[in-house]
Amino acid sequence: MATGKELYRKIPKVDELLLDERVKGLAEIYPPSLIKEAIREELDALRDSISRQTLDERDLSIDAVVERVEARVAERDAPTLVPVVNGTGIIVHTNLGRSLLSREALDRLLTINRGYCNLEYDLGEGRRGSRYVHAEELLCELTGAEGALVVNNNAAAVLLVLSTLARGREVVVSRGELVEIGGSFRIPDVMARSGALLREVGCTNRTHIGDYEAAIGDLTAAFMKVHTSNYRMMGFVSSVSAKDVADLAHAHNLVAIEDLGSGCLLDLRKYGLKDEPTAKESLAAGLDVVCFSGDKLLGGPQAGIILGRSDLVAEMGKNPLARALRVDKLCLAALEATLRLYRDEKSAVRSIPTLRAIAAPLDELKRRARRLRNLLRRNRPERGDVKLMHGFSQVGGGALPEQGLATQVLALTYEGLSAQALETFFRGFSPPIIGRIEHDVFLLDIRTILDDDFKVIAQCFASLG
Ligand SMILES: *Cc1c(COP(=O)(O)O)cnc(C)c1O
């Protein structure tokens, strides 16, 4: 056994590695800094394993070292943000990027961003304009709103609305609507950051109009409703409708706000989404300001959309926070293109992937699932099997259909591998394929799988050997 000192001496030198033909080959593809960094990392790792006495001496051969340097360079060079196959059946999956953009939005994104554009330039006047005009008219046309403002996301929208309308004053919210949206978005916390004072009323399960009324005082600025879409209360429950909240607010010269969460522009009740009011309905109920996400049910880019009374919306635009929360041209290009599709409901459902996935008829899902199953069978590894089963997809993004959307799932099995092991294998593929495990079976839900994904899923399955 060589001593530690001898091992340290056997570590290849940087110069020696740089002269190796394969490392020279790397230099033709990758920047020198990346290669040097990978070499440094590899040599550090070797010293580390010598000091921990875990080194296998063979790892010190120049061949072995170069091989690992090559792997490190490739790994460092690879983007960390990569496409994945969504087999989870959750359509608006926040962890997987929420909504996919329509062809039309993608085209527009490229067209607008390949060159300069009139983002903040008034072409009629030949001088500085406002970026906020671009989606405003369309939003007003589609929802009947007087004014519209688009910001970075819905969390930003809530922050801006509260900061503008209620800083240093009270906002009355039902205890049943103090929701957490996952991660760090909690209504009481956002409210605190906005400078507004939360005035909770009612009980978790029941809030009455009298509770709102009793809370009104000198400091009251607004009533706010929050769409409690990501959970459901059952049993002895009651809440106050948007219309009643708005009427009471107006009787006392207060403002009525609603955070709609998903915010849809089409009536999706016929597809099973019973509790999603459209933005138009909410405004028609009398709410002064509503806000929602651009990349949930709307199916556009990440954005926060604020609609409502034009005087209030104008005030928000002047809030210094608006600058910090503003949207960029990538978003505006994609949003405008997405919104234009909404002028015709049929074209919206046909072209916007989120809506198409929600509306997909079971027949079509079955047909596509059979096609994928047959492809997987044709390429099936010896010990693998695939079956079709009934299942339920979720809309996600806080929109809760009555009981999930009936779908077809592919149940994949491989003799000797657990569902967990199979899940890990698919997740480690390139591109990663994300499924779900139910009753100890690895499942891929056809609803969120694109036709373009079929081939890689088959390749992944086949590569199990
Ligand atoms: C999703 C959601 C938000 C946050 O929206 P983002 O666009 O993710 O910032 C806020 N409020 C409600 C009710 C939501 O469902």
Tab-separated table of N, CA and C in Angstrom, residues 376-444:
chain	number	residue	atom	x	y	z
A	376	LEU	N	-44.818	1.851	-26.674
A	376	LEU	CA	-44.004	1.342	-25.555
A	376	LEU	C	-43.892	-0.183	-25.645
A	377	ARG	N	-44.983	-0.846	-26.036
A	377	ARG	CA	-44.946	-2.313	-26.150
A	377	ARG	C	-43.986	-2.751	-27.243
A	378	ARG	N	-44.032	-2.028	-28.348
A	378	ARG	CA	-43.144	-2.397	-29.460
A	378	ARG	C	-41.686	-2.285	-29.049
A	379	ASN	N	-41.395	-1.347	-28.154
A	379	ASN	CA	-40.005	-1.130	-27.732
A	379	ASN	C	-39.755	-1.652	-26.329
A	380	ARG	N	-40.620	-2.542	-25.899
A	380	ARG	CA	-40.586	-2.913	-24.485
A	380	ARG	C	-39.333	-3.705	-24.128
A	381	PRO	N	-38.723	-3.386	-22.981
A	381	PRO	CA	-37.609	-4.209	-22.524
A	381	PRO	C	-38.170	-5.562	-22.087
A	382	GLU	N	-37.305	-6.569	-22.088
A	382	GLU	CA	-37.773	-7.937	-21.861
A	382	GLU	C	-38.631	-8.087	-20.596
A	383	ARG	N	-38.177	-7.435	-19.535
A	383	ARG	CA	-38.895	-7.635	-18.268
A	383	ARG	C	-39.891	-6.516	-17.974
A	384	GLY	N	-40.146	-5.686	-18.974
A	384	GLY	CA	-41.051	-4.554	-18.753
A	384	GLY	C	-42.459	-4.847	-19.236
A	385	ASP	N	-43.412	-4.125	-18.663
A	385	ASP	CA	-44.786	-4.260	-19.136
A	385	ASP	C	-45.497	-2.913	-18.995
A	386	VAL	N	-46.506	-2.731	-19.817
A	386	VAL	CA	-47.268	-1.481	-19.749
A	386	VAL	C	-48.755	-1.787	-19.917
A	387	LYS	N	-49.547	-1.176	-19.055
A	387	LYS	CA	-51.001	-1.383	-19.099
A	387	LYS	C	-51.705	-0.031	-19.066
A	388	LEU	N	-52.904	0.007	-19.623
A	388	LEU	CA	-53.713	1.226	-19.530
A	388	LEU	C	-54.646	1.122	-18.340
A	389	MET	N	-54.816	2.218	-17.658
A	389	MET	CA	-55.749	2.235	-16.526
A	389	MET	C	-56.525	3.546	-16.512
A	390	HIS	N	-57.652	3.538	-15.804
A	390	HIS	CA	-58.378	4.790	-15.591
A	390	HIS	C	-57.713	5.555	-14.454
A	391	GLY	N	-57.781	6.846	-14.534
A	391	GLY	CA	-57.199	7.645	-13.455
A	391	GLY	C	-57.813	9.028	-13.454
A	392	PHE	N	-57.262	9.898	-12.615
A	392	PHE	CA	-57.748	11.273	-12.537
A	392	PHE	C	-56.592	12.255	-12.624
A	393	SER	N	-56.753	13.233	-13.502
A	393	SER	CA	-55.754	14.306	-13.610
A	393	SER	C	-56.204	15.455	-12.720
A	394	GLN	N	-55.257	16.319	-12.406
A	394	GLN	CA	-55.607	17.524	-11.649
A	394	GLN	C	-55.300	18.764	-12.480
A	395	VAL	N	-56.108	19.802	-12.277
A	395	VAL	CA	-55.837	21.047	-12.987
A	395	VAL	C	-54.593	21.704	-12.410
A	396	GLY	N	-54.463	21.692	-11.082
A	396	GLY	CA	-53.295	22.308	-10.452
A	396	GLY	C	-53.423	23.817	-10.391
A	397	GLY	N	-52.382	24.468	-9.911
A	397	GLY	CA	-52.375	25.928	-9.829
A	397	GLY	C	-53.471	26.463	-8.941
A	398	GLY	N	-53.948	25.634	-8.040
A	398	GLY	CA	-54.952	26.102	-7.098
A	398	GLY	C	-56.379	25.976	-7.616
A	399	ALA	N	-56.554	25.489	-8.830
A	399	ALA	CA	-57.916	25.306	-9.331
A	399	ALA	C	-58.330	23.864	-9.075
A	400	LEU	N	-59.434	23.724	-8.388
A	400	LEU	CA	-59.831	22.398	-7.940
A	400	LEU	C	-61.101	21.967	-8.666
A	401	PRO	N	-61.012	21.037	-9.586
A	401	PRO	CA	-62.247	20.574	-10.202
A	401	PRO	C	-62.975	19.697	-9.185
A	402	GLU	N	-64.240	19.391	-9.457
A	402	GLU	CA	-65.045	18.670	-8.473
A	402	GLU	C	-64.326	17.451	-7.908
A	403	GLN	N	-63.742	16.619	-8.772
A	403	GLN	CA	-63.068	15.432	-8.228
A	403	GLN	C	-61.974	14.952	-9.161
A	404	GLY	N	-61.282	15.824	-9.801
A	404	GLY	CA	-60.248	15.419	-10.744
A	404	GLY	C	-60.887	15.160	-12.099
A	405	LEU	N	-60.091	15.223	-13.140
A	405	LEU	CA	-60.596	15.030	-14.491
A	405	LEU	C	-60.288	13.596	-14.912
A	406	ALA	N	-61.322	12.855	-15.329
A	406	ALA	CA	-61.134	11.448	-15.706
A	406	ALA	C	-60.124	11.365	-16.848
A	407	THR	N	-59.178	10.468	-16.701
A	407	THR	CA	-58.121	10.364	-17.704
A	407	THR	C	-57.690	8.911	-17.899
A	408	GLN	N	-56.721	8.716	-18.769
A	408	GLN	CA	-56.108	7.410	-18.969
A	408	GLN	C	-54.660	7.514	-18.516
A	409	VAL	N	-54.218	6.512	-17.751
A	409	VAL	CA	-52.822	6.502	-17.354
A	409	VAL	C	-52.157	5.223	-17.857
A	410	LEU	N	-50.848	5.323	-18.080
A	410	LEU	CA	-50.078	4.138	-18.446
A	410	LEU	C	-49.359	3.668	-17.194
A	411	ALA	N	-49.622	2.422	-16.832
A	411	ALA	CA	-48.961	1.851	-15.655
A	411	ALA	C	-47.762	1.056	-16.150
A	412	LEU	N	-46.564	1.490	-15.766
A	412	LEU	CA	-45.339	0.831	-16.234
A	412	LEU	C	-44.764	-0.027	-15.115
A	413	THR	N	-44.370	-1.208	-15.476
A	413	THR	CA	-43.730	-2.078	-14.492
A	413	THR	C	-42.505	-2.718	-15.116
A	414	TYR	N	-41.585	-3.100	-14.246
A	414	TYR	CA	-40.371	-3.776	-14.707
A	414	TYR	C	-39.988	-4.770	-13.621
A	415	GLU	N	-39.999	-6.034	-14.005
A	415	GLU	CA	-39.734	-7.106	-13.039
A	415	GLU	C	-38.451	-6.833	-12.261
A	416	GLY	N	-38.552	-6.851	-10.956
A	416	GLY	CA	-37.343	-6.677	-10.134
A	416	GLY	C	-37.087	-5.229	-9.757
A	417	LEU	N	-37.858	-4.299	-10.335
A	417	LEU	CA	-37.689	-2.885	-9.966
A	417	LEU	C	-38.945	-2.396	-9.245
A	418	SER	N	-38.745	-1.697	-8.146
A	418	SER	CA	-39.896	-1.125	-7.431
A	418	SER	C	-40.416	0.085	-8.211
A	419	ALA	N	-41.621	0.505	-7.858
A	419	ALA	CA	-42.178	1.709	-8.495
A	419	ALA	C	-41.247	2.893	-8.252
A	420	GLN	N	-40.677	2.969	-7.045
A	420	GLN	CA	-39.761	4.071	-6.724
A	420	GLN	C	-38.538	4.036	-7.627
A	421	ALA	N	-37.992	2.836	-7.816
A	421	ALA	CA	-36.783	2.711	-8.635
A	421	ALA	C	-37.095	3.102	-10.085
A	422	LEU	N	-38.273	2.716	-10.536
A	422	LEU	CA	-38.680	3.052	-11.900
A	422	LEU	C	-38.854	4.566	-12.046
A	423	GLU	N	-39.469	5.142	-11.029
A	423	GLU	CA	-39.680	6.601	-11.028
A	423	GLU	C	-38.327	7.320	-11.098
A	424	THR	N	-37.371	6.846	-10.299
A	424	THR	CA	-36.043	7.466	-10.282
A	424	THR	C	-35.362	7.317	-11.639
A	425	PHE	N	-35.519	6.147	-12.234
A	425	PHE	CA	-34.897	5.912	-13.541
A	425	PHE	C	-35.451	6.873	-14.591
A	426	PHE	N	-36.760	7.002	-14.649
A	426	PHE	CA	-37.377	7.894	-15.644
A	426	PHE	C	-36.994	9.355	-15.369
A	427	ARG	N	-36.918	9.705	-14.095
A	427	ARG	CA	-36.566	11.077	-13.724
A	427	ARG	C	-35.120	11.390	-14.090
A	428	GLY	N	-34.275	10.349	-14.111
A	428	GLY	CA	-32.869	10.564	-14.421
A	428	GLY	C	-32.579	10.527	-15.910
A	429	PHE	N	-33.594	10.245	-16.728
A	429	PHE	CA	-33.383	10.146	-18.173
A	429	PHE	C	-33.164	11.545	-18.750
A	430	SER	N	-32.652	11.593	-19.962
A	430	SER	CA	-32.497	12.878	-20.625
A	430	SER	C	-33.339	12.872	-21.909
A	431	PRO	N	-34.398	13.627	-21.950
A	431	PRO	CA	-34.924	14.547	-20.931
A	431	PRO	C	-35.588	13.788	-19.776
A	432	PRO	N	-35.586	14.393	-18.593
A	432	PRO	CA	-36.243	13.766	-17.448
A	432	PRO	C	-37.732	13.549	-17.717
A	433	ILE	N	-38.228	12.394	-17.285
A	433	ILE	CA	-39.645	12.074	-17.458
A	433	ILE	C	-40.241	11.933	-16.061
A	434	ILE	N	-41.174	12.817	-15.731
A	434	ILE	CA	-41.715	12.863	-14.372
A	434	ILE	C	-43.102	12.229	-14.354
A	435	GLY	N	-43.254	11.191	-13.550
A	435	GLY	CA	-44.565	10.547	-13.445
A	435	GLY	C	-45.068	10.627	-12.026
A	436	ARG	N	-46.009	9.770	-11.686
A	436	ARG	CA	-46.438	9.727	-10.282
A	436	ARG	C	-46.620	8.270	-9.870
A	437	ILE	N	-46.544	8.047	-8.564
A	437	ILE	CA	-46.717	6.690	-8.057
A	437	ILE	C	-48.047	6.634	-7.323
A	438	GLU	N	-48.851	5.651	-7.670
A	438	GLU	CA	-50.133	5.487	-6.992
A	438	GLU	C	-50.299	4.011	-6.681
A	439	HIS	N	-50.668	3.692	-5.451
A	439	HIS	CA	-50.808	2.289	-5.035
A	439	HIS	C	-49.599	1.479	-5.474
A	440	ASP	N	-48.432	2.070	-5.306
A	440	ASP	CA	-47.186	1.354	-5.580
A	440	ASP	C	-46.978	1.006	-7.057
A	441	VAL	N	-47.590	1.772	-7.940
A	441	VAL	CA	-47.360	1.569	-9.377
A	441	VAL	C	-46.910	2.901	-9.979
A	442	PHE	N	-45.930	2.829	-10.880
A	442	PHE	CA	-45.444	4.035	-11.548
A	442	PHE	C	-46.363	4.359	-12.718
A	443	LEU	N	-46.908	5.570	-12.713
A	443	LEU	CA	-47.905	5.946	-13.715
A	443	LEU	C	-47.472	7.156	-14.536
A	444	LEU	N	-47.855	7.143	-15.792
A	444	LEU	CA	-47.717	8.331	-16.634
A	444	LEU	C	-49.114	8.688	-17.131
